[in-house]
């Protein structure tokens, strides 16, 4: 007898009786996959009775709730605490995603160094044996900690171990290797990932255990599994970077207890991940100061200003359709800036192949980097370098005008701290009173034509 199957949407988790090109619920294309149908009459996995020793919860008045006890605790890595919004929250479910080999498991083992001093930590791995975990822990210098290791794929067994050991922090590596006995399908399937995450969420809320879950990403860069997985957890962190390079960036995509625009910067070394407290200096290392096609921008990543180098290369094309490429900068935004540069700046860039790149693996999605990208493109087109001691801050409109950006004083302080003596800023800076730091000269301009006239 042929086993029954159900078709799921990997974006929203909607179920359909047959395959279709577009999901009728979320409208996404080519996201329908086939999975075995769950067996009838089984228990509702993920819905578990209250564990032994845990009092049953009842509704309470919000006025009766107190926050006398600190619900946050430090993880031991300041960069991770910054991204989490000041530390991990007790009873939260944190999902950390990233490409294979990027350093997710290394990050999880390193945070055990400090957490094991004040809390009981259980590390569950479905990918490595306990001996392999011990070898990696010794290499990272955490092999002598009071850390509980458990190599298991069955989530029901893991929950039983949690009820027995009662840890304060639970680390699951990874969610794609876990399976629930009440669900059909292999580990990593949509139904298994959903039910295992639901069971972990109820475990975190009922016991007050902080749970860190490691997840893999697919070739598009999204978390593997249904999109509903990100809606169930409290915090979603992406560990980004090229595994062939040493620097890694931790970015929050969702955070119920803090901002989502903070980043943490790490450097991968032989002894593990090293924190980079000054990412601006790291991103500007090796910058050539006398070459055309480069300009420094200052963007806000949460509450921290970060300087980044924007590079551009324009070459005459020998084909009918010029080639366009963008790395670390929004492609549509780059094409918009090139059109403005063509129309309002008077540069015939439409006949050139254009390549835009942000150094260091940083992705600039803030309008404050527009002016630096325009100057880098114009510098490459005219083959004239931008002054080495100059940075550019400003948003570019379709008419070529420069608009003000937020937190300008913080940006200017960071620009001066890194040794720059000149900064190109919009003439209209809004209501914010601008006080440039000592030694920094502001060059106010109204539009990109004035900016090109001043510099190039």
XYZ file of C-alpha atoms in Angstrom:
456
model
C 0.000 0.000 0.000
C 1.391 3.371 -1.026
C 2.111 5.708 1.852
C 0.124 8.912 1.842
C 1.956 12.168 1.389
C 1.187 15.818 1.994
C 2.700 18.808 0.249
C 4.108 21.599 2.430
C 5.220 25.145 1.673
C 8.729 25.693 3.028
C 8.042 29.411 3.476
C 4.833 29.429 5.507
C 4.182 25.741 6.321
C 0.826 25.641 4.498
C -0.380 22.138 3.592
C -1.878 21.283 0.208
C -3.174 17.934 -1.135
C -1.180 18.210 -4.357
C 1.853 19.952 -5.779
C 1.488 23.421 -7.246
C 3.957 25.950 -8.516
C 2.787 28.809 -6.284
C 1.722 28.581 -2.659
C -1.889 29.707 -2.284
C -1.244 31.004 1.257
C 1.906 33.144 0.977
C 2.252 33.472 -2.807
C 5.835 32.152 -2.933
C 6.940 30.257 -6.044
C 8.644 26.834 -6.137
C 8.434 26.319 -2.354
C 6.101 23.270 -2.289
C 7.796 20.036 -1.214
C 6.405 16.554 -0.627
C 6.539 14.953 2.808
C 4.965 11.772 4.286
C 1.623 12.401 5.955
C 1.615 12.078 9.763
C 0.108 8.885 11.140
C -3.420 9.148 12.458
C -4.296 8.499 16.048
C -0.905 9.469 17.383
C -0.285 11.936 20.160
C 0.040 15.577 19.330
C 3.800 15.895 19.411
C 5.199 18.994 20.968
C 2.216 19.245 23.355
C 3.464 17.704 26.559
C 2.094 17.679 30.096
C 3.693 19.897 32.690
C 6.989 18.307 33.820
C 7.206 16.772 37.255
C 8.070 19.300 39.931
C 6.967 22.301 37.853
C 3.825 23.986 39.242
C 0.922 24.421 36.863
C 0.748 27.940 35.479
C -2.333 30.130 35.858
C -3.299 33.508 34.397
C -1.938 36.445 36.404
C -2.608 40.179 36.449
C 0.056 42.244 34.747
C -0.009 44.639 37.709
C 0.917 41.758 40.002
C 4.017 40.802 38.026
C 7.388 42.057 39.277
C 10.785 42.233 37.631
C 12.869 42.272 40.787
C 14.889 39.309 39.612
C 17.219 39.952 36.684
C 16.030 37.922 33.723
C 19.138 38.524 31.579
C 22.544 36.967 31.997
C 25.861 37.379 30.227
C 27.009 34.733 27.760
C 30.715 35.537 28.118
C 31.011 37.129 24.664
C 30.328 40.857 24.605
C 29.617 40.836 20.875
C 26.950 38.153 21.294
C 25.451 40.003 24.276
C 25.253 43.161 22.140
C 23.323 41.365 19.395
C 20.969 39.753 21.931
C 20.162 43.164 23.385
C 22.264 43.052 26.550
C 22.535 39.331 27.224
C 20.483 36.160 26.979
C 16.972 36.184 28.432
C 15.941 33.446 30.836
C 13.391 31.098 29.286
C 14.007 32.290 25.723
C 14.476 30.188 22.580
C 17.322 31.465 20.378
C 17.912 30.133 16.858
C 21.396 30.587 15.367
C 21.685 29.879 11.641
C 24.618 29.834 9.286
C 26.342 28.003 6.468
C 28.262 24.767 7.172
C 31.736 25.411 8.563
C 31.059 29.037 9.472
C 31.633 28.478 13.213
C 28.196 27.987 14.808
C 29.234 25.020 16.950
C 32.446 26.803 17.928
C 30.435 29.805 19.087
C 28.140 27.606 21.167
C 31.010 25.838 22.903
C 32.796 29.104 23.664
C 29.826 30.678 25.434
C 29.873 27.720 27.825
C 33.131 29.024 29.310
C 31.415 31.681 31.427
C 27.917 30.234 31.653
C 29.187 27.024 33.266
C 30.600 29.072 36.154
C 27.178 30.217 37.327
C 24.710 27.836 35.695
C 24.216 24.216 34.697
C 24.636 23.779 30.915
C 23.640 20.769 28.823
C 25.092 20.521 25.301
C 23.130 18.153 23.039
C 24.671 17.232 19.694
C 23.055 15.208 16.963
C 26.033 15.583 14.639
C 29.028 14.590 16.772
C 29.784 11.932 19.332
C 30.653 12.831 22.893
C 34.307 11.992 22.209
C 34.374 14.338 19.216
C 32.822 17.072 21.344
C 35.471 16.504 24.003
C 38.273 16.836 21.450
C 36.867 20.096 20.124
C 36.255 21.417 23.638
C 39.911 20.733 24.552
C 41.056 22.597 21.439
C 38.933 25.606 22.425
C 40.120 25.525 26.024
C 36.771 24.566 27.557
C 37.440 20.869 28.125
C 37.745 21.172 31.922
C 34.398 22.842 32.530
C 31.433 21.370 34.388
C 29.623 20.956 31.084
C 27.173 18.123 30.429
C 27.508 16.538 26.967
C 24.837 14.362 25.375
C 25.002 12.877 21.872
C 21.392 12.079 20.937
C 18.990 12.563 18.010
C 15.718 11.508 19.650
C 14.081 14.634 21.069
C 11.956 12.646 23.533
C 15.152 11.234 25.037
C 16.624 14.737 25.159
C 13.569 16.092 27.004
C 13.787 13.225 29.486
C 17.453 14.084 30.093
C 16.494 17.725 30.626
C 13.875 16.754 33.214
C 16.452 14.602 34.978
C 19.426 17.004 34.996
C 17.381 20.275 35.161
C 19.874 22.486 33.276
C 19.628 26.277 33.235
C 20.887 26.447 29.629
C 20.266 23.895 26.869
C 22.171 23.918 23.568
C 20.821 21.803 20.684
C 23.165 21.287 17.713
C 21.410 21.083 15.353
C 17.619 21.162 14.924
C 17.900 19.459 11.505
C 19.303 16.314 13.122
C 16.549 15.920 15.739
C 13.464 13.770 15.289
C 10.292 13.146 17.274
C 8.957 9.602 17.541
C 5.342 10.702 17.051
C 6.081 12.174 13.627
C 6.829 10.387 10.392
C 9.569 11.548 8.090
C 13.313 11.660 8.392
C 15.202 14.164 10.572
C 15.330 17.557 8.880
C 11.953 17.184 7.164
C 9.406 19.971 7.514
C 7.153 18.098 9.921
C 10.053 16.999 12.144
C 11.611 20.485 12.306
C 8.271 22.075 13.175
C 7.345 19.608 15.905
C 10.812 19.503 17.454
C 10.954 23.294 17.616
C 7.471 23.430 19.143
C 8.495 20.922 21.826
C 11.631 22.933 22.631
C 9.626 26.153 22.833
C 7.202 24.630 25.337
C 10.156 23.250 27.292
C 11.744 26.720 27.496
C 8.540 28.438 28.614
C 7.454 25.805 31.133
C 10.797 25.289 32.861
C 12.366 28.723 32.318
C 15.317 27.103 30.553
C 17.259 29.205 28.052
C 17.649 27.183 24.862
C 20.085 27.855 22.021
C 19.236 25.980 18.814
C 21.641 25.705 15.877
C 20.141 25.622 12.390
C 21.561 25.246 8.898
C 20.827 27.475 5.923
C 19.981 26.484 2.363
C 21.683 27.643 -0.823
C 19.554 30.804 -0.902
C 20.923 31.782 2.516
C 17.665 31.186 4.406
C 17.193 28.855 7.343
C 16.520 25.316 6.217
C 12.998 24.212 7.033
C 9.652 25.980 7.059
C 9.484 29.749 7.458
C 7.188 29.241 10.445
C 10.290 28.065 12.322
C 11.468 31.686 12.593
C 8.063 32.791 13.923
C 8.094 30.276 16.766
C 11.425 31.252 18.318
C 12.167 34.405 20.309
C 15.366 35.384 18.550
C 16.884 34.562 15.145
C 20.611 35.175 14.648
C 22.504 34.722 11.393
C 26.202 33.906 11.472
C 27.539 35.296 8.202
C 30.851 35.393 6.404
C 33.025 33.498 3.981
C 34.438 30.372 5.577
C 37.633 30.943 3.545
C 38.094 34.303 5.311
C 38.790 34.887 8.992
C 36.088 37.418 9.871
C 32.516 36.526 10.852
C 29.489 38.763 11.405
C 26.637 37.855 13.748
C 23.408 39.633 12.824
C 19.959 39.581 14.444
C 17.058 39.047 12.039
C 14.456 38.847 14.824
C 14.672 39.713 18.501
C 11.721 40.007 20.871
C 13.947 41.409 23.602
C 16.143 43.885 21.726
C 16.981 45.642 18.479
C 17.339 43.787 15.197
C 19.960 46.045 13.620
C 22.886 45.230 15.897
C 25.859 43.222 14.645
C 28.674 41.382 16.356
C 32.056 40.916 14.681
C 34.369 37.966 15.309
C 37.626 36.690 13.911
C 38.200 32.967 13.460
C 41.568 31.876 14.859
C 43.164 28.546 15.734
C 41.981 28.884 19.333
C 38.392 29.696 18.293
C 36.428 32.885 17.748
C 38.004 36.153 18.869
C 35.870 39.231 19.457
C 36.513 42.350 17.362
C 35.478 45.328 19.526
C 36.558 47.832 16.851
C 35.041 46.629 13.555
C 35.700 49.934 11.749
C 39.445 49.506 12.061
C 39.171 45.892 10.948
C 37.108 46.768 7.874
C 39.566 49.478 6.793
C 42.714 47.364 7.132
C 44.721 47.148 3.912
C 42.898 50.061 2.287
C 44.813 51.720 -0.564
C 44.689 55.494 -0.224
C 45.823 56.591 -3.680
C 43.718 54.390 -5.944
C 40.516 55.506 -7.743
C 37.202 53.769 -7.179
C 37.099 53.666 -3.383
C 35.370 55.758 -0.709
C 34.668 55.325 3.007
C 31.087 55.363 4.328
C 29.823 55.473 7.906
C 26.660 53.493 8.666
C 24.794 52.778 11.883
C 24.571 49.151 12.987
C 22.178 49.491 15.879
C 23.694 51.959 18.313
C 27.224 51.538 16.945
C 28.657 53.544 14.005
C 30.743 51.434 11.632
C 33.067 52.631 8.884
C 33.172 50.553 5.711
C 35.051 50.837 2.435
C 32.922 50.916 -0.725
C 34.769 49.974 -3.922
C 33.609 50.456 -7.499
C 35.004 49.481 -10.871
C 33.683 50.873 -14.168
C 35.076 49.686 -17.495
C 33.820 50.333 -21.052
C 31.750 47.422 -22.254
C 32.219 45.640 -25.545
C 28.696 44.196 -25.558
C 25.287 45.679 -26.156
C 24.117 45.195 -22.587
C 26.569 46.373 -19.903
C 27.141 43.997 -17.037
C 26.158 44.978 -13.494
C 27.273 43.285 -10.278
C 26.929 44.202 -6.609
C 28.408 42.502 -3.544
C 27.530 43.747 -0.068
C 25.319 46.515 -1.468
C 21.692 46.240 -2.532
C 21.633 45.616 -6.295
C 18.484 47.640 -6.999
C 19.817 50.524 -4.918
C 23.081 50.443 -6.842
C 21.251 50.596 -10.177
C 19.200 53.536 -8.890
C 22.353 55.422 -7.882
C 23.929 54.787 -11.278
C 20.846 56.202 -13.008
C 21.010 59.315 -10.786
C 24.729 59.641 -11.503
C 23.990 59.442 -15.238
C 21.107 61.926 -15.238
C 21.999 64.382 -12.462
C 25.773 63.998 -12.321
C 26.407 64.169 -16.055
C 28.548 61.000 -16.224
C 27.848 58.552 -19.054
C 28.048 55.409 -16.926
C 25.373 53.569 -18.932
C 27.995 52.405 -21.433
C 30.208 50.810 -18.783
C 30.307 47.500 -16.974
C 29.831 48.344 -13.294
C 30.961 46.378 -10.239
C 30.260 47.500 -6.662
C 31.800 45.813 -3.631
C 31.856 46.355 0.150
C 35.048 45.169 1.836
C 34.986 42.826 4.832
C 31.737 40.931 4.215
C 29.538 43.746 5.566
C 26.161 44.309 3.883
C 25.177 47.988 3.629
C 21.408 48.425 3.506
C 21.261 51.914 4.983
C 20.690 55.022 2.791
C 23.558 56.778 4.589
C 26.001 54.871 2.366
C 24.523 56.275 -0.880
C 26.931 59.192 -1.201
C 30.014 57.013 -0.693
C 28.806 54.608 -3.396
C 28.194 57.487 -5.837
C 31.658 58.933 -5.193
C 33.298 55.534 -5.638
C 31.511 55.056 -8.967
C 32.436 58.563 -10.165
C 36.030 58.129 -8.997
C 36.407 54.935 -10.999
C 34.732 56.496 -14.046
C 37.043 59.539 -14.040
C 40.052 57.525 -12.820
C 40.714 60.045 -10.041
C 41.079 58.954 -6.414
C 38.975 60.353 -3.598
C 41.166 62.062 -0.948
C 42.438 59.474 1.513
C 41.446 61.521 4.571
C 37.822 61.996 3.504
C 34.650 60.055 4.350
C 31.154 60.566 2.905
C 27.783 60.420 4.674
C 24.416 61.099 3.045
C 21.329 59.757 1.316
C 20.899 60.433 -2.400
C 17.461 61.189 -3.849
C 16.234 60.706 -7.401
C 16.746 64.376 -8.195
C 20.357 64.153 -7.063
C 19.796 65.981 -3.782
C 21.476 64.922 -0.555
C 19.264 64.241 2.434
C 20.094 64.106 6.119
C 20.700 60.881 8.039
C 20.136 59.938 11.661
C 22.752 59.954 14.445
C 25.088 62.226 12.470
C 27.071 63.326 15.527
C 27.871 59.721 16.433
C 28.995 59.030 12.882
C 31.229 62.090 12.831
C 32.861 61.080 16.110
C 33.666 57.639 14.681
C 35.007 59.186 11.458
C 37.368 61.420 13.433
C 38.426 58.616 15.770
C 39.652 56.595 12.793
C 41.895 59.474 11.662
C 39.825 61.154 8.938
C 40.074 64.956 8.754
C 37.318 65.724 6.205
C 33.752 64.526 5.852
C 31.246 65.206 3.089
C 27.777 65.718 4.580
C 24.384 66.997 3.328
C 23.914 70.752 3.593
C 20.427 70.222 5.002
C 21.001 68.185 8.146
C 17.470 68.373 9.528
C 16.715 69.367 13.104
C 19.724 67.654 14.609
C 22.323 70.140 15.827
C 25.642 69.079 14.327
C 28.747 69.567 16.420
C 31.799 68.263 14.541
C 34.631 66.952 16.722
C 37.901 68.849 16.872
C 40.095 68.262 13.839
C 37.277 67.221 11.495
C 36.288 69.561 8.656
C 32.718 69.299 7.386
C 32.096 69.876 3.680
C 28.352 70.530 3.212
C 26.913 69.984 -0.289
C 23.369 70.168 -1.651
C 23.507 67.572 -4.443
C 25.815 65.090 -6.118
C 26.875 67.595 -8.788
C 28.346 69.819 -6.069
C 29.965 66.796 -4.430
C 31.638 65.797 -7.703
C 32.795 69.370 -8.298
C 34.385 69.582 -4.851
C 36.192 66.260 -4.946
C 36.742 65.217 -8.541
